[in-house]
Structures are given as C-alpha cells and as structure tokens.
Coordinates of C-alpha atoms and ligand atoms in Angstrom, one line a residue:
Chain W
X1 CA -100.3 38.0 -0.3
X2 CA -100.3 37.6 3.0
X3 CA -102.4 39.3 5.4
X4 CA -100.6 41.7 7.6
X5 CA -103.0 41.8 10.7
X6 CA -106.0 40.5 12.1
X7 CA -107.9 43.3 10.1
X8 CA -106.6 43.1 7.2
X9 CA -107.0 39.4 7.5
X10 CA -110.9 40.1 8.5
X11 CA -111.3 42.3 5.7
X12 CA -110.0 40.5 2.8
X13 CA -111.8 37.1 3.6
X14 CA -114.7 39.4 2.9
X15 CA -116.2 39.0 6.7
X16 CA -117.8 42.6 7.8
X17 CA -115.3 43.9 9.6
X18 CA -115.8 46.2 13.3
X19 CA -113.2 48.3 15.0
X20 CA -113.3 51.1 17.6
X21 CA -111.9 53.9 18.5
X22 CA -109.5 54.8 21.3
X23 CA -108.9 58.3 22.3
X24 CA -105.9 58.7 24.4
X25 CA -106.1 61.3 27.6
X26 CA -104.4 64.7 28.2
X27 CA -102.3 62.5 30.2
X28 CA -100.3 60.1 30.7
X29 CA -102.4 58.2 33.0
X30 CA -104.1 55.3 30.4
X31 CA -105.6 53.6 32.8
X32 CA -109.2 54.3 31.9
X33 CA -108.5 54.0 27.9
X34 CA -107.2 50.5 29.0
X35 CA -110.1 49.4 30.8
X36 CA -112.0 50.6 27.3
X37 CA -109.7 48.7 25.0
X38 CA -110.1 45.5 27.6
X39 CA -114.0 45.6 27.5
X40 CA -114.6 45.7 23.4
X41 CA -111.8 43.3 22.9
X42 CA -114.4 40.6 21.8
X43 CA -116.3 43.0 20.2
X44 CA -114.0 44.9 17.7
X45 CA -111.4 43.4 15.3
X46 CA -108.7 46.3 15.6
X47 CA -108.8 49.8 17.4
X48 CA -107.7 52.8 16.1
X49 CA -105.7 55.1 18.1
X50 CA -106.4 58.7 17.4
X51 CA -103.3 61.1 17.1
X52 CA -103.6 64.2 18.6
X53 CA -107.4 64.6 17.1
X54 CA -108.9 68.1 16.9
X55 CA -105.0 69.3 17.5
X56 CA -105.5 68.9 21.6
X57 CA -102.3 67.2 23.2
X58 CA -102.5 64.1 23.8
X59 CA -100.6 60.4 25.0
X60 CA -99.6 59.5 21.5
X61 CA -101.2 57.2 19.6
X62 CA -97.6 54.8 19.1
X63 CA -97.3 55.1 22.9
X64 CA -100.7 53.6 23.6
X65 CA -100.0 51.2 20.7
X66 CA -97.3 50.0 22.7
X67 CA -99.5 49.3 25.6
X68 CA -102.0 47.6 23.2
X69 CA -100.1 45.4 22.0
X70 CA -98.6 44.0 25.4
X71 CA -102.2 43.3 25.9
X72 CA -102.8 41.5 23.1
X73 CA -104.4 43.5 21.6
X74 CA -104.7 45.0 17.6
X75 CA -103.9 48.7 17.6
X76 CA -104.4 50.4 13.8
X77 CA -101.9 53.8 14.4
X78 CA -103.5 56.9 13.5
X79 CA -100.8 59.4 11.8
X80 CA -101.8 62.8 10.6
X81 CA -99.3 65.1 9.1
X82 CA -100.3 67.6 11.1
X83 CA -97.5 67.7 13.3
X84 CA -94.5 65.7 12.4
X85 CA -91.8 66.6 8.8
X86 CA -91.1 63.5 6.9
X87 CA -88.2 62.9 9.2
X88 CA -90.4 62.5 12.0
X89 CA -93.1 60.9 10.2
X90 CA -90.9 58.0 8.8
X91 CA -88.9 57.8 12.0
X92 CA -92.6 57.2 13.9
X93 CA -93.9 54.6 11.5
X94 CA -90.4 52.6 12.1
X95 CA -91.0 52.9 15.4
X96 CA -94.3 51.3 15.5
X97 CA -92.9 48.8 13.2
X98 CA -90.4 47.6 15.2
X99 CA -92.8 46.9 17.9
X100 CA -95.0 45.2 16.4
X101 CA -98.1 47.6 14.6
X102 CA -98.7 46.5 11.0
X103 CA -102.1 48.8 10.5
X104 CA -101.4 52.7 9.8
X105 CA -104.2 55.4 9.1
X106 CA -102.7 58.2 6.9
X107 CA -104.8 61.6 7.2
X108 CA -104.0 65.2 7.3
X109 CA -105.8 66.1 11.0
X110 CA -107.9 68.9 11.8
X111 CA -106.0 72.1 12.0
X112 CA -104.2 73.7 14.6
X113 CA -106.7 76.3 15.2
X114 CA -109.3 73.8 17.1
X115 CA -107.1 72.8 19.6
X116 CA -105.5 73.5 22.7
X117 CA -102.2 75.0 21.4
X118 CA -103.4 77.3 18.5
X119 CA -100.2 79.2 18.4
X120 CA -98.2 76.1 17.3
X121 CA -96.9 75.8 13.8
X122 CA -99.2 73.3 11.4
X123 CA -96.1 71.3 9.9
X124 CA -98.0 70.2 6.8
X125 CA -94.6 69.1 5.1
X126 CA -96.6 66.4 3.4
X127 CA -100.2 66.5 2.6
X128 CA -101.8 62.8 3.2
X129 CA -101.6 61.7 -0.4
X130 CA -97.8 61.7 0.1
X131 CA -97.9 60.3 3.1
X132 CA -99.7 57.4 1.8
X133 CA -97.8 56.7 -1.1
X134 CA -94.3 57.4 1.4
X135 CA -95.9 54.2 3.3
X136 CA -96.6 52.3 0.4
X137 CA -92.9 53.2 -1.1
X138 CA -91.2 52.2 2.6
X139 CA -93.0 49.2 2.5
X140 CA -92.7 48.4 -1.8
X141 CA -89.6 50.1 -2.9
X142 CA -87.9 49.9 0.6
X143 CA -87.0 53.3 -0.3
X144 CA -87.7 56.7 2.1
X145 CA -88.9 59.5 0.6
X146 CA -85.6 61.3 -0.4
X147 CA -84.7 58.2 -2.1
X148 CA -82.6 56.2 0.1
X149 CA -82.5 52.5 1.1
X150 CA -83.9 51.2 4.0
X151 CA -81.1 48.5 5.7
X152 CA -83.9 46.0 5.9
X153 CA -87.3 45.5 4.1
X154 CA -90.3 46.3 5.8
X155 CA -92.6 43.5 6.8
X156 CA -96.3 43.9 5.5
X157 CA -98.1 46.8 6.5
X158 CA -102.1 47.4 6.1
X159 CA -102.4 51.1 4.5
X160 CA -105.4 53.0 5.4
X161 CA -106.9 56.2 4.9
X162 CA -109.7 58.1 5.2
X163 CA -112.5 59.5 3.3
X164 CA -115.3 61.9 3.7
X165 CA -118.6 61.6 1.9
X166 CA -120.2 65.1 3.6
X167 CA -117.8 67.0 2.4
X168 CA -116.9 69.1 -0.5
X169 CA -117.3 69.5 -3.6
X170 CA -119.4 66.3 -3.6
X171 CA -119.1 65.2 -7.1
X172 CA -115.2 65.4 -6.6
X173 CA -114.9 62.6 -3.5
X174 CA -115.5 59.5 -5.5
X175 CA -112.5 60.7 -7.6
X176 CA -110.4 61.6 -3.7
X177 CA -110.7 58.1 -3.0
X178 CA -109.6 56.8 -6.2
X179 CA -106.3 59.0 -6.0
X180 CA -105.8 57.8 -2.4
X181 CA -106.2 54.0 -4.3
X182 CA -103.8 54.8 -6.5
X183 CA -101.4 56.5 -3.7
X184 CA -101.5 52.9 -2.3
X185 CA -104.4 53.1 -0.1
X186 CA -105.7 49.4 1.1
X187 CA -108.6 50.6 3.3
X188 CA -110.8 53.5 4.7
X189 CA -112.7 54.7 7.2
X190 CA -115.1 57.1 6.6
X191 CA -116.3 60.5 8.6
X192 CA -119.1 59.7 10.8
X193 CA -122.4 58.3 9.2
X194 CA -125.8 60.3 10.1
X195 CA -126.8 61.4 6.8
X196 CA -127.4 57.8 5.0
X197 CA -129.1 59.0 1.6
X198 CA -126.2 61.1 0.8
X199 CA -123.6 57.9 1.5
X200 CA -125.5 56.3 -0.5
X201 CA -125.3 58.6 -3.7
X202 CA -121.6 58.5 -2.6
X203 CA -121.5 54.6 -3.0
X204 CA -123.7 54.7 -6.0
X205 CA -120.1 56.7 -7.6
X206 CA -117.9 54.6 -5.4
X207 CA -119.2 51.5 -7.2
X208 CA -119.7 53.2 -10.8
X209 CA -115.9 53.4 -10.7
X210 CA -115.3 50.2 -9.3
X211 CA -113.6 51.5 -6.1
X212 CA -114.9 48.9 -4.2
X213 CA -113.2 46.1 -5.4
X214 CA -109.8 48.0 -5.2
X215 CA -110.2 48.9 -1.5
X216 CA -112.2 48.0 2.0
X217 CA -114.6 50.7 2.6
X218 CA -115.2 50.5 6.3
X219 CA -117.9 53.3 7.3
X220 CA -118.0 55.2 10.5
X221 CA -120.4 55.2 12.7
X222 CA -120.8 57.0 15.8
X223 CA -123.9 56.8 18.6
X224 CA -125.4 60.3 19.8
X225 CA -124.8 60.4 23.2
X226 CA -126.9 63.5 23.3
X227 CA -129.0 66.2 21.7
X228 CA -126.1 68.7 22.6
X229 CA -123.1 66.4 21.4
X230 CA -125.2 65.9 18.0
X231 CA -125.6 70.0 17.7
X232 CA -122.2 70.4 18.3
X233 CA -121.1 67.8 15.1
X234 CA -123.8 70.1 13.4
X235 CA -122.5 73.0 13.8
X236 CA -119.2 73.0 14.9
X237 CA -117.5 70.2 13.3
X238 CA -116.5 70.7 9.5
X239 CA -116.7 68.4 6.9
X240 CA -119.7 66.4 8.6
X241 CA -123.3 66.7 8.1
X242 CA -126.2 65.6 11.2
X243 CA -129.8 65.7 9.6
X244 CA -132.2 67.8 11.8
X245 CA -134.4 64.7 11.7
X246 CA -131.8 62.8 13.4
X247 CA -132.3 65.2 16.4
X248 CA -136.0 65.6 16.1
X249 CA -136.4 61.7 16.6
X250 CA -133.9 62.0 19.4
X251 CA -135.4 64.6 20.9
X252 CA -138.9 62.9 20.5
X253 CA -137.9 59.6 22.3
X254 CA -138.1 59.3 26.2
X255 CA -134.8 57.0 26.6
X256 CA -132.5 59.5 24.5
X257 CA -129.3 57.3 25.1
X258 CA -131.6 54.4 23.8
X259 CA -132.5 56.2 21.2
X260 CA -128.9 56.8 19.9
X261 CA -128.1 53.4 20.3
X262 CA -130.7 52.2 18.5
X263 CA -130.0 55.1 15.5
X264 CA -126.2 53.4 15.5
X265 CA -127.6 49.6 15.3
X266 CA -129.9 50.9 12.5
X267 CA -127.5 53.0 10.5
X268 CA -125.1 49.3 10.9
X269 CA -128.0 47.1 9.3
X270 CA -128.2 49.7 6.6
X271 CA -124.7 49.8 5.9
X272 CA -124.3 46.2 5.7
X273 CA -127.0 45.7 3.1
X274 CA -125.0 48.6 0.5
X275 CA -122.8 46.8 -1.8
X276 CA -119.6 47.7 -1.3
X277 CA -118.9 48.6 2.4
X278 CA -116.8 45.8 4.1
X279 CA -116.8 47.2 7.7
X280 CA -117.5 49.2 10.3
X281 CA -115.6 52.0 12.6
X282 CA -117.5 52.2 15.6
X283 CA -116.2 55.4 16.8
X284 CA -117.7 56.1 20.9
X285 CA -115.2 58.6 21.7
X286 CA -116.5 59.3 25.6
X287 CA -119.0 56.2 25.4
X288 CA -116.8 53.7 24.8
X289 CA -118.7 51.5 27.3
X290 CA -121.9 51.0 25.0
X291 CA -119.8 49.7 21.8
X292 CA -120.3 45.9 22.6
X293 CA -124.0 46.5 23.1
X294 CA -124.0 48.4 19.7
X295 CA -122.2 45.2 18.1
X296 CA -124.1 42.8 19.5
X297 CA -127.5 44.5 18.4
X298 CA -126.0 44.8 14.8
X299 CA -125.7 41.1 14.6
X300 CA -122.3 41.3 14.2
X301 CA -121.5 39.3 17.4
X302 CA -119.7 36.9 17.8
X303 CA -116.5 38.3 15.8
X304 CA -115.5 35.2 13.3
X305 CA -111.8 33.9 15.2
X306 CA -109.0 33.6 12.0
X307 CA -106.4 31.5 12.4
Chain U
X1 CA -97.8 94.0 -2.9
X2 CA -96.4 93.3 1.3
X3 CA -99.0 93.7 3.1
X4 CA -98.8 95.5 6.3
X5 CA -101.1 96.9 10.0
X6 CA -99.9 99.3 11.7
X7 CA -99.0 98.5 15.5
X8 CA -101.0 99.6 18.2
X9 CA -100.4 103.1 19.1
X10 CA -99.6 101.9 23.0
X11 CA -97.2 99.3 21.7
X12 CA -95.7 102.6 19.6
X13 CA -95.3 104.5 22.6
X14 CA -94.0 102.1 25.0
X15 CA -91.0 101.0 22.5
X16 CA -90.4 104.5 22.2
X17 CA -90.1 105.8 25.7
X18 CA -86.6 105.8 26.3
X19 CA -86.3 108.4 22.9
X20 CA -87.2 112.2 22.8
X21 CA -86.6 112.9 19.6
X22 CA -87.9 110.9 17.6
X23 CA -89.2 110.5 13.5
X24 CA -92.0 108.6 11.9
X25 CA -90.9 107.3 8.7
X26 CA -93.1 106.3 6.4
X27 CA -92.1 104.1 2.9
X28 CA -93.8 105.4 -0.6
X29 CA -94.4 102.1 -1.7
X30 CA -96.3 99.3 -0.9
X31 CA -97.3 100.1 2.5
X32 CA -98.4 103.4 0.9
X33 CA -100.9 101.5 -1.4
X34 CA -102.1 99.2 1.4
X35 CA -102.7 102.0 3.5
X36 CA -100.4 101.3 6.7
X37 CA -97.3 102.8 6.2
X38 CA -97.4 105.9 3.9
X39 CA -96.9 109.6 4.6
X40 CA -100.5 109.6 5.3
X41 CA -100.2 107.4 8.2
X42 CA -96.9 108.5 9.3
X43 CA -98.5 112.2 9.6
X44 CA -101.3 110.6 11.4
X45 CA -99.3 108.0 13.8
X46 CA -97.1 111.1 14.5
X47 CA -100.0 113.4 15.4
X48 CA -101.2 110.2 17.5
X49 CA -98.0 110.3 19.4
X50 CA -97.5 113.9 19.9
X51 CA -100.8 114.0 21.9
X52 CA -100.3 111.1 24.0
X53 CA -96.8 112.4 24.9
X54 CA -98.7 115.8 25.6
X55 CA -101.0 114.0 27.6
X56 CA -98.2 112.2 29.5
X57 CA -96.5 115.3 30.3
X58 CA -93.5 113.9 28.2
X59 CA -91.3 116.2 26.5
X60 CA -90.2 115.7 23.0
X61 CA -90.5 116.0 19.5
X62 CA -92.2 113.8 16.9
X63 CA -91.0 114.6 13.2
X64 CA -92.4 112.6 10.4
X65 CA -91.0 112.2 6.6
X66 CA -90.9 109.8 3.7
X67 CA -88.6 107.6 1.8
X68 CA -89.5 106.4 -1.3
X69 CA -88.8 102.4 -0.7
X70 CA -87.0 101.6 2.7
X71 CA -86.0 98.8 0.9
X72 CA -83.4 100.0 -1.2
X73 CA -79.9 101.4 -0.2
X74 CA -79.9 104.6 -2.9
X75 CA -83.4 105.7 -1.5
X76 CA -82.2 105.2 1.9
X77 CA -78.5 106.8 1.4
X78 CA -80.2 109.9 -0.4
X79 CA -82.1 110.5 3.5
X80 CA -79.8 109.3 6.0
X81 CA -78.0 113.1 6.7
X82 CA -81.6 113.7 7.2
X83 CA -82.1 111.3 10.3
X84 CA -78.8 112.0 12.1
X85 CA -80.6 114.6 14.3
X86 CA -83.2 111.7 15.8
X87 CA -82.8 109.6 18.7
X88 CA -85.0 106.4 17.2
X89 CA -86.6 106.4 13.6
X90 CA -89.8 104.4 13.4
X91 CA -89.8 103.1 10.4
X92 CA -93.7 102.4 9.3
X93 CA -92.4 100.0 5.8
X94 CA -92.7 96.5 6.0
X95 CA -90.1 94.2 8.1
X96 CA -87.6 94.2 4.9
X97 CA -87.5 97.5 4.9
X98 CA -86.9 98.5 8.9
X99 CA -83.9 95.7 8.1
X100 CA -82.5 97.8 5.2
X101 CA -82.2 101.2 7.0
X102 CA -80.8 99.2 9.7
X103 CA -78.1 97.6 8.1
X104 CA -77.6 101.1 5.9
X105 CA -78.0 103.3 8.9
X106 CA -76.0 101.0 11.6
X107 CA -75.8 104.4 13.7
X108 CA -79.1 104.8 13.7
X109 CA -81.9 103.2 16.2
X110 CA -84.4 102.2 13.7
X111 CA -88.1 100.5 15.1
X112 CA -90.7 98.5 13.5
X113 CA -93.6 100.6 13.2
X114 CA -95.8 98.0 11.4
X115 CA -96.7 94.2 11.9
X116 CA -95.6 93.0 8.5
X117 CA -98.3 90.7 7.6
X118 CA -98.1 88.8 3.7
X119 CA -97.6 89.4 0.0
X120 CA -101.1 89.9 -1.0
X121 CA -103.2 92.1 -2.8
X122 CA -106.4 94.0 -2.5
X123 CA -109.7 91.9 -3.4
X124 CA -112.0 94.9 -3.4
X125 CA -111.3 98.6 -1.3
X126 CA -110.2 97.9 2.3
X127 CA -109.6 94.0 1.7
X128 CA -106.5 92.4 1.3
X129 CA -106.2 88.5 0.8
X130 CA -102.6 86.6 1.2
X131 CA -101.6 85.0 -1.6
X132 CA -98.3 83.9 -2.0
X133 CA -95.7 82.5 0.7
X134 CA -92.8 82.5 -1.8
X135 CA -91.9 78.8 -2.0
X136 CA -89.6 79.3 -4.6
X137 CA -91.0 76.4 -7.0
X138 CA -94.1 77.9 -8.4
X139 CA -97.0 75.5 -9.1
X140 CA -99.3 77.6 -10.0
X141 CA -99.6 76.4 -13.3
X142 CA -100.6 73.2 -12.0
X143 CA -103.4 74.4 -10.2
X144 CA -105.3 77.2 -12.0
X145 CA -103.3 80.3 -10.9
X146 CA -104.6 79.7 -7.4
X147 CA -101.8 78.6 -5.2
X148 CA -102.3 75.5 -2.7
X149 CA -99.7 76.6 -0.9
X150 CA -100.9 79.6 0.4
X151 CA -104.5 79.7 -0.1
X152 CA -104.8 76.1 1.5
X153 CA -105.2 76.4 5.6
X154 CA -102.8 72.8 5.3
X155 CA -100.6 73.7 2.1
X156 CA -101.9 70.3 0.8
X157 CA -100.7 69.7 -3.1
X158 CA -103.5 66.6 -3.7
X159 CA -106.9 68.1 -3.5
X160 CA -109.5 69.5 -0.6
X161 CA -109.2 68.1 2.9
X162 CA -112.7 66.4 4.7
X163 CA -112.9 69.8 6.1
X164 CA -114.1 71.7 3.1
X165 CA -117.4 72.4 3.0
X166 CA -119.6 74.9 0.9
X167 CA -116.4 76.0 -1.2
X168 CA -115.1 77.1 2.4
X169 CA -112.2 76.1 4.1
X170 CA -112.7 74.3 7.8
X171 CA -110.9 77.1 10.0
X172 CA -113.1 79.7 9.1
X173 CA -116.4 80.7 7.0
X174 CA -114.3 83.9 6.1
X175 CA -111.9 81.8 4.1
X176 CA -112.5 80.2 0.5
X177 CA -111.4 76.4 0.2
X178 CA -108.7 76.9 -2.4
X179 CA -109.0 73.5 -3.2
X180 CA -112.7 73.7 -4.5
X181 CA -111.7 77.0 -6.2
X182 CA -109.5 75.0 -7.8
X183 CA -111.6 72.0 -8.3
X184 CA -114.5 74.8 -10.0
X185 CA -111.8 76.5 -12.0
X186 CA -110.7 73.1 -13.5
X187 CA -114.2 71.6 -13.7
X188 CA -115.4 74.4 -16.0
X189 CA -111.8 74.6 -18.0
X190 CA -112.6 71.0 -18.7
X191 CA -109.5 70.2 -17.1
X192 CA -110.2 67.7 -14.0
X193 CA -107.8 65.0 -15.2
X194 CA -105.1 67.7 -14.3
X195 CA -106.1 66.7 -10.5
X196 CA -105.6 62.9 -11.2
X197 CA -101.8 62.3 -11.0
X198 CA -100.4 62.2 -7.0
X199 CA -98.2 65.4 -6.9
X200 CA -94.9 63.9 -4.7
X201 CA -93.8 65.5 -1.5
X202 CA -92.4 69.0 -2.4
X203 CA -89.5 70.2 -2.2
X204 CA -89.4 72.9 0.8
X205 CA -85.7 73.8 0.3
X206 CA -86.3 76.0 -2.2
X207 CA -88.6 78.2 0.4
X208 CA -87.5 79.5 3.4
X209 CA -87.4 76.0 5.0
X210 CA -84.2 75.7 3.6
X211 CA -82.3 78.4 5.1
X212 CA -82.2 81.9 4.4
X213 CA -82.2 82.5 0.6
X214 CA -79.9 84.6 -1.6
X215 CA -80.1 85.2 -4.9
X216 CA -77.3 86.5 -6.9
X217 CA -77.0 87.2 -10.5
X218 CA -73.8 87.0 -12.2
X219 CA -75.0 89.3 -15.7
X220 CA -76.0 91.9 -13.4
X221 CA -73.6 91.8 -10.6
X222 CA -71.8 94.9 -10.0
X223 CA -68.7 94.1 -7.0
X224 CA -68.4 96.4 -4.4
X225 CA -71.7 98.2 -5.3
X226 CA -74.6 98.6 -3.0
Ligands
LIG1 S1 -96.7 78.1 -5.5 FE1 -95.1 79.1 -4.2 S2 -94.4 80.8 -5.5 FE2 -96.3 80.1 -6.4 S3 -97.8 81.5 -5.6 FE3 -97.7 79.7 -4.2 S4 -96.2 80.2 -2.6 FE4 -96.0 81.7 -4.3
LIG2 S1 -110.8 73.1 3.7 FE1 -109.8 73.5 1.7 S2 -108.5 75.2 2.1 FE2 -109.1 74.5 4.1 S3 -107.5 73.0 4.6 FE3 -109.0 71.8 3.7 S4 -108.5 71.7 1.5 FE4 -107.2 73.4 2.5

C-alpha cells in the first residue's frame, strides 16, 4: 500500500521516526506557533496539532493545519471526542481531508473539568474506539457511521491513536492497544515517558502479543523544563507517573534545564534500543525551541529525506 | 430512587417574595427516603422561612403538608381543594414532580423547592452515588451491572481512558473509575474476553438525545383517563 504521508512513509520503511508537538494559542494570533513549526522543520518528520488539550479554548488544530500545510509543512490533526457529535467529527475530518491532512490522532481528551470552560457540556457521543474504527470505515468502506455512502472515496489516511502505559489497571493496557489495533489503529503515541522500567514491562506484554508488528509504537517524550513543571505532571496530571528520582537528579544538577535535556536525550537512546518502538513524540509544549538540540543529541539528526 | 438537595434557604426566600401565603409541600416518596424533600424537611424548611420572614419584618403565613408522590395525578387531585387557599406552593419533590402539580394544578403557582440531582441510590447512610442516566438501551449486561454510561466521567463503551489511575477516575479521587470496576469485576468472573469486541457508536436516540420521550402502552391504555 501506499504510504499516505511523510510519516507514515518514515515509519513503515522502519527508520525511527520524530515528531513534535504544536500547541496552538488562546488566540488567534499563530505567529509564535509558526516561528516553532519553522525552527524544528528539519528536525521532526510530522507535528501534531493538539485539539483543545486539557479542555482550554484554543485556535483549532484543522485551522493551524491549514497554515502548516501552506508552509510545507506535515501536520498529524489531533481529534478528541471531547467536543464534537459524529456529525461534527466526520464533517471536521473531511475538512482536513480536502485540504490536504492525511495523518489523524483519535483520542478521547481530558475532561471538561480541567479547563477553562468547566460549565460546558463533554459531548462524548463517541468514545475513541469508535472514533477510530469511524476513520478506518470512512476511509475502507467509504461508508459514515449511520451507514451511508460517501460521494467519493477517501484518499489514504494514517490512523493514529494513543496509548498510556502509566495508567490503569496495568495488566489491562497491552490488551487497550490491541482493541485500538483491531479498531483500525496504524500508529500511537504514547503519554509522556519518565518512568522507563514500567514501559518496559509494558513492552515486554506489547511484544508477547505481537502488537508490535501490527502497529508503530512511537513513545512520548517530554524534557522537564523545571522542578515545578515536573511536580505539577506528578501530581496534577492523571494517568502519568514522574519518578521522585527524576526530580532528585534534577534538583541535584546545577544547569537544571541541562539536566532535563540531557534526561530527554537519555530516555531517546533508551527507547531506541527496546524492540518494538519505531519513533519518537517529542512533545515541548512551552520549550519548543530546545526540540532540535534534543534531536540532534539523540543521534537522530539528520532526518533520512524519502522520496 | 431521584435523588434530590434541597435549595438554599436564601434562594427559597427570594423566589418567594412576591407571595404571603404560602405552603411547603413535601412528596412521601423518594425525596422522603433521600432525605430532601419529605414532611420532615418541609416542617423544617417551613420553620426556616417563618423566622427569616419574622426577621424581615414580612408578614405572612408558611403552611406545610404532604402528598404522597407529586408525581402522580390521583395523589395530587386528592390535595388540590387543599392548596386553593395559597398564593405559591413550594413543592420540595423532585423536578417531575413540581411539573405534575403544575400541569394538574394550572391555577396554582407551584416552585421548585429542590435541585433535582440523579437517579441514584444510597451507598452507605448519608451517601448517595448516581447511577443511571436512563439511556433507554441498557448495557448493563455487557458490562457487569456497572453502567459505563453513567458511572464513566466520558460515557466511554470500550474500556478505561489514560486518565484512570488507582481504580479512580481522572476528575476526581472521590470518584471510582467504572471502567476498572468493571475490568476487576470481569477479571475475577473470568470474563475478560467480554471486553475484547469494539462496542459500535451507540445509539443516543433512544435517550433523551433524541427528543423528549413518551412511552405509551396500548394493553394498558385507558382514553381519556388521567
Ligand atoms: S446503560 Fe443506560 S439504562 Fe442502563 S444503567 Fe446505564 S444509563 Fe441506565
Ligand atoms: S478514568 Fe475511568 S471513569 Fe474516568 S473517564 Fe476515564 S475511563 Fe471513565
């Protein structure tokens, strides 16, 4: 088959794959968030746009697609089902089509509560799992959900979701993954990587049921900007876990931003050695600016050019 | 059961100041047994009233009384010559109920007393947990008697979020992850594979989503009744 976009392309000729992250403002000023997307552009193969993350109001991620890709630039469009029906949801990823965005991240998003408009209504018509497979049908079947016909057949898309080895139950999240497989899952990013050992026994599952082979595993990785950022993720942020070591060695080291850095660079060798994980998610939301010096470090610098 | 709170005895007060004579009107039934809405509390929320009126150097006259269950037009018909004397009736039963006397009692001025809150039931004395949202396709046989719909912060069908995390849900550390309740319940049932198959989008018309529901019963039906 062929590849739908530069990631997908990336990921399937088994190079190690990067992309970043690209938060949109609470405005529609996108100046800055272009100046980020202009200076990793040799050092990431796609970016994700984040839609609406932790529920605060946002550009939207298909507008800022939009400006991506009249810079030339990969955008993968996050799409929770947070907000939008299935009308809305189907209508957006035609949209984004018809524009030109071929890579789509399916996920559920954070809950209302967190954000800046806790009164709304979460819409939760779909859960992710149907949301994925609703991609995979538009795109398959050329059917919508309800049943009808598309007038025209999709081109290819690159389906990807996420997955979360910190949270719980543990023993059920290699069996998650496999049910977001089968919902017609071709990649996923994973929460944010501090606590190593327990990706690991994650993997160790992963690879037990052959998960691997069925689907890119790109893993997240994000550099502590500072001892408070990395006690907030502890304690504030569900669903991911920041060993107290991490901050002891953070807190020991004179050049703390250094020493973040270098925890990113390391946690990216480590990945690359574990069988199994194709990629990386370099995710600097409010550091974008030290992602190229985090690639480079990681040896994964030059990015391989596909025709 | 519905699940009820009283309102705030200043929120009372204030959408009762145009009325003088007025009665607290308490519903036998589930209000009763949750503890909000009973004769209990109407006694009380009258006594409540009368002294802040005293205070405020408003005259008037606070009455309080019972009906069995607001919710139903022979309960309500066998008190309505009883109310004909008040200005405004609060009613202290649950939303369906203030909406019953109304539509019984069009002459009548009759306020919402409580905040109507879920159908739930008591967990142990003083707790009450929501449980059911009345979606109008059950699936609780699917999943354990524990309902996804509900008891999930994102009504998700497929299994727990990234959010979950020591069997409790992400918005709070007060509320249970249904999904690993759930994932327990089937785990030691020896059940898991029940979680395997992708459950498809649901069908919301059958809930409130798709319009405001009726349900009529032809073997039953008596025309012209009420
Ligand atoms: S599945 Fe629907 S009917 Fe059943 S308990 Fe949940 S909300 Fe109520
Ligand atoms: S943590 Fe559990 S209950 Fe809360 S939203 Fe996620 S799956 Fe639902």
């Amino acid at each position: 088959m062929k590849a739908a976009s530069n990631l997908q392309k990336m990921l399937d000729s088994g190079h190690f794959a990067v992309s970043g992250e690209l938060g949109p403002p609470k405005s529609a000023d996108i100046s800055t968030l272009k100046h980020h997307a202009h200076d990793m552009r040799n050092h990431v193969d796609a970016y994700n746009i984040t839609d609406n993350q932790t529920a605060i109001v946002r550009t939207s991620s298909i507008g800022v697609a939009a400006t991506l890709m009249q810079m030339g630039l990969e955008p993968t469009v996050q799409m929770t089902v947070r907000d939008r029906n299935r009308i809305a949801l189907q209508s957006d990823l035609l949209g984004a089509v018809s524009f030109g965005v071929r890579n789509f991240l399916c996920l559920q998003g954070d809950h209302a509560k967190f954000g800046n408009e806790p009164g709304s209504k979460n819409v939760n018509d779909l859960d992710s799992m149907q949301w994925i497979q609703a991609v995979k049908n538009m795109r398959d079947e050329g059917v919508f959900i309800g049943g009808e016909k598309l007038e025209h057949p999709l081109p290819d898309l690159f389906i990807g979701a996420v997955a979360n080895p910190f949270a719980d139950p543990f023993e059920y999240r290699p069996y998650r993954l496999a049910k977001k497989i089968a919902a017609g899952t071709q990649f996923v990013q994973t929460q944010c990587i501090f606590d190593l050992d327990r990706f690991e026994r994650w993997m160790v599952k992963v690879r037990e049921l052959g998960l691997h082979k069925k689907v890119h595993i790109v893993g997240g990785v994000t550099p502590i900007k500072s001892i408070g950022a990395a006690r907030y993720m502890q304690n504030n942020v569900s669903g991911m876990i920041v060993p107290e070591e991490l901050i002891t060695r953070i807190k020991g080291a004179q050049d703390k931003k250094q020493e973040g850095i270098r925890i990113a660079v390391e946690t990216i060798q480590r990945l690359r050695e574990i069988e199994g994980v194709a990629g990386v998610h370099v995710m600097a939301i409010a550091w974008e600016e030290v992602v190229p010096e985090i690639v480079e470090r990681a040896g994964l610098y030059p990015r391989p050019s596909l025709a | 059961m519905i699940v009820g709170e009283r309102k705030p005895l200043a929120e009372i007060a204030a959408m009762l100041k145009p009325y003088e004579k007025v009665c607290i009107l308490g519903c036998g039934t589930c209000v009763t047994v949750c503890l909000s809405g009973g004769e209990k509390e109407a006694a009380e929320t009258a006594a409540a009233l009368s002294l802040l009126w005293q205070k405020e150097g408003k005259k008037g006259e606070v009455k309080t009384g019972t009906v069995l269950r607001q919710c139903e037009y022979e309960y309500i018909a066998d008190y309505a010559a009883r109310l004909e004397e008040f200005d405004a009736v609060l009613s202290l039963a649950c939303g369906v109920g203030v909406q019953a006397m109304t539509a019984r009692l069009p002459e009548n001025i009759v306020l919402p007393g409580l905040n109507t809150q879920f159908m739930g039931y008591p967990v142990m004395q003083g707790v009450w947990k929501e449980n059911c949202l009345g979606c109008g396709d059950c699936v609780l046989d699917l999943t354990m008697g524990i309902c996804p719909i509900t008891r999930c912060s994102k009504s998700m069908l497929n299994g727990p979020c990234g959010g979950s995390q020591d069997g409790k849900c992400e918005v709070s550390k007060e509320v249970d992850c249904a999904w690993h309740l759930i994932y327990d319940r089937l785990v030691k049932m020896d059940m898991l594979e029940r979680m395997e198959a992708v459950q498809p989008p649901k069908d919301w018309s059958t809930s409130h989503h798709g319009s405001v529901r009726t349900m009529v019963r032809e073997d039953v039906r008596v025309e012209g009744s009420q």
